[in-house]
mmCIF file of C-alpha atoms in Angstrom:
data_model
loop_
_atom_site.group_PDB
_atom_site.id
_atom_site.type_symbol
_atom_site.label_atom_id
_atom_site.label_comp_id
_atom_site.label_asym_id
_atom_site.label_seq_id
_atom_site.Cartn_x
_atom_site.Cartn_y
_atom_site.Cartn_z
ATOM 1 C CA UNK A 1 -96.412 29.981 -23.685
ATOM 2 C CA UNK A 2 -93.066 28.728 -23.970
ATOM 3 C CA UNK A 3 -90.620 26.150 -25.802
ATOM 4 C CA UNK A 4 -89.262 23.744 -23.549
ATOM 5 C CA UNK A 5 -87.313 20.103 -24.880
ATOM 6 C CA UNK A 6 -87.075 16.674 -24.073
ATOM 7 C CA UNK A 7 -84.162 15.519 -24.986
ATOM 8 C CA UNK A 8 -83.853 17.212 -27.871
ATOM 9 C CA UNK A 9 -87.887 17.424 -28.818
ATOM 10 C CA UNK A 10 -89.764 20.453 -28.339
ATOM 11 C CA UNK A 11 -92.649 20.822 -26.336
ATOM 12 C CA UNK A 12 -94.645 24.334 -25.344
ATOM 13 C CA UNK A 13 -96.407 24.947 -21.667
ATOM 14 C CA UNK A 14 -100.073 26.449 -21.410
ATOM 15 C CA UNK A 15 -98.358 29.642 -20.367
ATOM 16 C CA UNK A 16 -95.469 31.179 -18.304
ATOM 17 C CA UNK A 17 -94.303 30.956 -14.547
ATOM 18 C CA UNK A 18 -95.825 33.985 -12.457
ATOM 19 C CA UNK A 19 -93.232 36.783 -12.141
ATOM 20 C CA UNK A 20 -91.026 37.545 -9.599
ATOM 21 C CA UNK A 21 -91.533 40.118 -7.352
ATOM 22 C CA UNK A 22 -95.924 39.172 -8.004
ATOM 23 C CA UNK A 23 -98.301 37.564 -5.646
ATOM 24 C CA UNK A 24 -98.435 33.906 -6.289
ATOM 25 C CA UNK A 25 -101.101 32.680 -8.058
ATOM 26 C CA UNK A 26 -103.752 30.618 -5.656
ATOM 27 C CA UNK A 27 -103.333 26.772 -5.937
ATOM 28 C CA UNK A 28 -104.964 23.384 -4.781
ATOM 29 C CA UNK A 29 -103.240 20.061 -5.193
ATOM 30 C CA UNK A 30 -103.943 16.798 -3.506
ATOM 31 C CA UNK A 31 -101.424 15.916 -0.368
ATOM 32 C CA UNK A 32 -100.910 12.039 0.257
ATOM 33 C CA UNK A 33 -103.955 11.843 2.969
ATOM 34 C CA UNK A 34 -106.082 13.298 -0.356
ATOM 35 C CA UNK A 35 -106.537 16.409 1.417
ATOM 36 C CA UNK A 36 -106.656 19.385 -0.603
ATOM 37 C CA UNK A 37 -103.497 22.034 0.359
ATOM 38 C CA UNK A 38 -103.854 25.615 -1.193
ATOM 39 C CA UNK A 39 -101.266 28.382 -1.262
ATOM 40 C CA UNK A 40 -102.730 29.590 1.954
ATOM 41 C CA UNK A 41 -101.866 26.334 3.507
ATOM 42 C CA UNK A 42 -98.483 27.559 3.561
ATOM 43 C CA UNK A 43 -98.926 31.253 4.617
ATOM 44 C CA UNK A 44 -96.141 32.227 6.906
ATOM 45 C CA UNK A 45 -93.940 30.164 5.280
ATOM 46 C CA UNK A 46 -90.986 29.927 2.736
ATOM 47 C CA UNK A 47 -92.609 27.513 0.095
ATOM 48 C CA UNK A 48 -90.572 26.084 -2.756
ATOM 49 C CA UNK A 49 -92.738 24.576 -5.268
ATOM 50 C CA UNK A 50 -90.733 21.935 -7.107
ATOM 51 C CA UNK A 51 -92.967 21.140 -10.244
ATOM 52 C CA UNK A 52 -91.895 18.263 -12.343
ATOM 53 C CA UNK A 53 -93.623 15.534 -14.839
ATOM 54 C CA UNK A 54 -93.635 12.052 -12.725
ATOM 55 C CA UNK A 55 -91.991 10.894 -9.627
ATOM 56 C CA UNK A 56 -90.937 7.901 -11.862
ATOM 57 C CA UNK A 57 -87.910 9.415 -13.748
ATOM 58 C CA UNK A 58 -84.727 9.577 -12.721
ATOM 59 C CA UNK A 59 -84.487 13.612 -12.420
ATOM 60 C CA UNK A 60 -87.224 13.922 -10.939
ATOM 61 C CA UNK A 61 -86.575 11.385 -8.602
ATOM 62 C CA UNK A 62 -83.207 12.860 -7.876
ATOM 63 C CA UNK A 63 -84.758 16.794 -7.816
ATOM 64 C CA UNK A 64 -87.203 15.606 -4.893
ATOM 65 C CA UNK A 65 -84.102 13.746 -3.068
ATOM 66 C CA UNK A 66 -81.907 16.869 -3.521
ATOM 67 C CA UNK A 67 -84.696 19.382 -2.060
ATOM 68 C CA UNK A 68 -85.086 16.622 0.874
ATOM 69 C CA UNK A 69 -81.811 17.310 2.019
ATOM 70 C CA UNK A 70 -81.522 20.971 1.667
ATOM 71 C CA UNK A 71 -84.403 21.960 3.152
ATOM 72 C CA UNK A 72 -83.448 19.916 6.411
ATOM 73 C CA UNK A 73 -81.237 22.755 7.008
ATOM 74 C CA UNK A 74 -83.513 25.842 6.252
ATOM 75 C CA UNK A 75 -85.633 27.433 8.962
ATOM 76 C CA UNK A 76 -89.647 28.531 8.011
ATOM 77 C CA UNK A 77 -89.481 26.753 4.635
ATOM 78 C CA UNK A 78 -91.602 23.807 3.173
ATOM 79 C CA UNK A 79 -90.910 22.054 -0.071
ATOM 80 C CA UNK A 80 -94.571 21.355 -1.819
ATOM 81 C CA UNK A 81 -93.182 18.290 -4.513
ATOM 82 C CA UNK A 82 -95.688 19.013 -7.625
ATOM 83 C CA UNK A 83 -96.714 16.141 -10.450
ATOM 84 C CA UNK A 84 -99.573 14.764 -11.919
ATOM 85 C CA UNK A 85 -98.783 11.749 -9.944
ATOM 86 C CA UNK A 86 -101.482 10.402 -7.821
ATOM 87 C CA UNK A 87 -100.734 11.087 -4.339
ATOM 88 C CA UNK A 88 -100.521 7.272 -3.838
ATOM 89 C CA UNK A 89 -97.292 6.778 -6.096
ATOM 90 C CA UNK A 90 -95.602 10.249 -4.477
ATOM 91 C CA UNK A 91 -96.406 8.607 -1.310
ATOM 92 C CA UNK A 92 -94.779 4.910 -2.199
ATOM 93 C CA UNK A 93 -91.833 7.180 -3.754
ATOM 94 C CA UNK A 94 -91.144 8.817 -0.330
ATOM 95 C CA UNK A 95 -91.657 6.314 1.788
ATOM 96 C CA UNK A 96 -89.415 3.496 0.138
ATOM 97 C CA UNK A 97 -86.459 6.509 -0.382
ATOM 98 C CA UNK A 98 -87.300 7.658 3.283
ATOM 99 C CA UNK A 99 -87.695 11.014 2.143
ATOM 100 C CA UNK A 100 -89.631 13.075 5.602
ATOM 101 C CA UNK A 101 -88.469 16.186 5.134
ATOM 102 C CA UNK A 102 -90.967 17.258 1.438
ATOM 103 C CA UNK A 103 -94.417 16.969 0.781
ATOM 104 C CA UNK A 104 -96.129 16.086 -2.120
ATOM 105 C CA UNK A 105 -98.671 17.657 -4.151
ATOM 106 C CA UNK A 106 -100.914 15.795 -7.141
ATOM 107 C CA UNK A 107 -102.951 18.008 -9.776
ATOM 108 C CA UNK A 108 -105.055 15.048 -10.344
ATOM 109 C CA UNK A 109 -108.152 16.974 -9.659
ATOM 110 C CA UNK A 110 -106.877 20.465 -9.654
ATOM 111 C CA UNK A 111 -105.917 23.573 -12.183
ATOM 112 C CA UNK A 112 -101.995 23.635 -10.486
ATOM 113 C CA UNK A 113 -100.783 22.991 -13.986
ATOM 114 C CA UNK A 114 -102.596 25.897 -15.777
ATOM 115 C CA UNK A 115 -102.602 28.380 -13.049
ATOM 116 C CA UNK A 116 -98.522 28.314 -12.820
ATOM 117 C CA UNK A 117 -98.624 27.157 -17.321
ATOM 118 C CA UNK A 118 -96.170 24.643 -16.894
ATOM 119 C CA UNK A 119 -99.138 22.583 -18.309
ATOM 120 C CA UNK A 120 -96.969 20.811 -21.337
ATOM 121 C CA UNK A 121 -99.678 21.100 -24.413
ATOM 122 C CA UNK A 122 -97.487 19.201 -27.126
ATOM 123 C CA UNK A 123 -95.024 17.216 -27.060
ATOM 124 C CA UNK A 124 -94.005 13.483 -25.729
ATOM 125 C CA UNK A 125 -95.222 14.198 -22.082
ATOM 126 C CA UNK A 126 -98.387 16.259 -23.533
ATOM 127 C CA UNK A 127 -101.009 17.016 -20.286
ATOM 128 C CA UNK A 128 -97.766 16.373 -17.779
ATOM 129 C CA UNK A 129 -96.085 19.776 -15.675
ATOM 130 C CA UNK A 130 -92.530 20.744 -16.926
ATOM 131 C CA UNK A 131 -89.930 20.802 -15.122
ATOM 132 C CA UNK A 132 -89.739 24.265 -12.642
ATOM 133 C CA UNK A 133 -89.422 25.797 -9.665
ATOM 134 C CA UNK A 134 -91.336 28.479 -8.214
ATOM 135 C CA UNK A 135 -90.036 29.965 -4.724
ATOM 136 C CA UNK A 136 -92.838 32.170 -2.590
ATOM 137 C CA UNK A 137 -91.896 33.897 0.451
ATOM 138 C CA UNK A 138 -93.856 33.374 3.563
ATOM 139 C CA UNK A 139 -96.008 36.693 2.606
ATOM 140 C CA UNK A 140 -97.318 35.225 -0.640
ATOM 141 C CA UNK A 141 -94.979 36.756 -3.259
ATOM 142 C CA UNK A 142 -92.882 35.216 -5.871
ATOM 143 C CA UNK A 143 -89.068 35.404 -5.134
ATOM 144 C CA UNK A 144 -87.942 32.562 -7.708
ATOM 145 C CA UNK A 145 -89.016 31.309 -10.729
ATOM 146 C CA UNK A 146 -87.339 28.849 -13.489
ATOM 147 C CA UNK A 147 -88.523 27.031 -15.769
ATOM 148 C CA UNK A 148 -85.775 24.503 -16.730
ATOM 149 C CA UNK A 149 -85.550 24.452 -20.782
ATOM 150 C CA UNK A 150 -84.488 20.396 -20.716
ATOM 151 C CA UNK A 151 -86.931 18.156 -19.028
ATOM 152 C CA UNK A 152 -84.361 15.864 -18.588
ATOM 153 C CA UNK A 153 -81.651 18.759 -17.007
ATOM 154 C CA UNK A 154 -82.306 19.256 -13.219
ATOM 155 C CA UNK A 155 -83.080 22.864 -11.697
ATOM 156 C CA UNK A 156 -80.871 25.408 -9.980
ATOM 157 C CA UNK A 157 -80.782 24.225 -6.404
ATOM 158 C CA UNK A 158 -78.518 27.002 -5.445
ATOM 159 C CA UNK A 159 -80.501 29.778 -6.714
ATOM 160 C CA UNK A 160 -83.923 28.445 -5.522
ATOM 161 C CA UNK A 161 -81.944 28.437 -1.974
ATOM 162 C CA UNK A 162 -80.728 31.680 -2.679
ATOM 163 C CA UNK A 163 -84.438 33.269 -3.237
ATOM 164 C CA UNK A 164 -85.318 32.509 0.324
ATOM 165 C CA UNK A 165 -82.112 33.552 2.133
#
């Protein structure tokens, strides 16, 4: 477990990131057709996992805009957008900011949020993902992970970038 904030309030995840340098844990989240993508969906592939609580704040808002743009200019690497969102909202988000170049991921119906414990278990946003980002290289091992301690603070763009380069 760990102590994250919000603004100031404390709030604890389910558990802690996977490790660098370890396989990444399995996953299943629900893309915006409501097809079910899995860490093998992305095999081959750089995959940053940008895990956040809704679509509908500001940072997170802003996190999935900045990743839109910088991965427009990296070769072999897909940016999987992870919330508790349905994939209908992710989808409305995207479209109306024209963002084409993430994808989006809901753990609706899906143990995402334990798996990778940034499950938030107290706290204002109780049941929601904190704020992290988890970067697996395209043979399946962790080569990033942060969990940002302020909710409301956006990650580290430049070392996520750095983990794949």
């Amino acid at each position: 477990m760990a102590t994250i904030s919000l603004r100031g309030t404390p709030a604890t995840t389910s558990g802690e990131l996977p490790t660098v340098g370890t396989p990444a844990p399995d996953f299943s989240v629900t893309k915006a057709d409501l097809s079910e993508a899995t860490l093998a969906t992305y095999a081959g592939k750089n995959l940053i996992l940008n895990i956040y609580p809704s679509i509908d704040t500001p940072t997170c808002a802003q996190s999935t805009r900045r990743f839109n743009e910088d991965v427009a200019a990296m070769d072999n690497t897909v940016v999987l957008c992870v919330s508790a969102d349905l994939p209908f909202a992710q989808s409305r988000f995207c479209g109306a900011e024209g963002l084409d170049q993430v994808e989006t991921g809901s753990t609706f119906r899906s143990g995402f949020a334990l798996d990778y414990g940034v499950q938030m278990v107290d706290g204002p946003l109780q049941g929601l993902t904190a704020r992290a980002v988890v970067v697996v290289s395209p043979e399946g091992i962790v080569t990033h992970a942060e969990l940002v301690p302020e909710i409301a603070q956006e990650p580290d763009y430049a070392a996520a970038k750095a983990a794949i380069q």
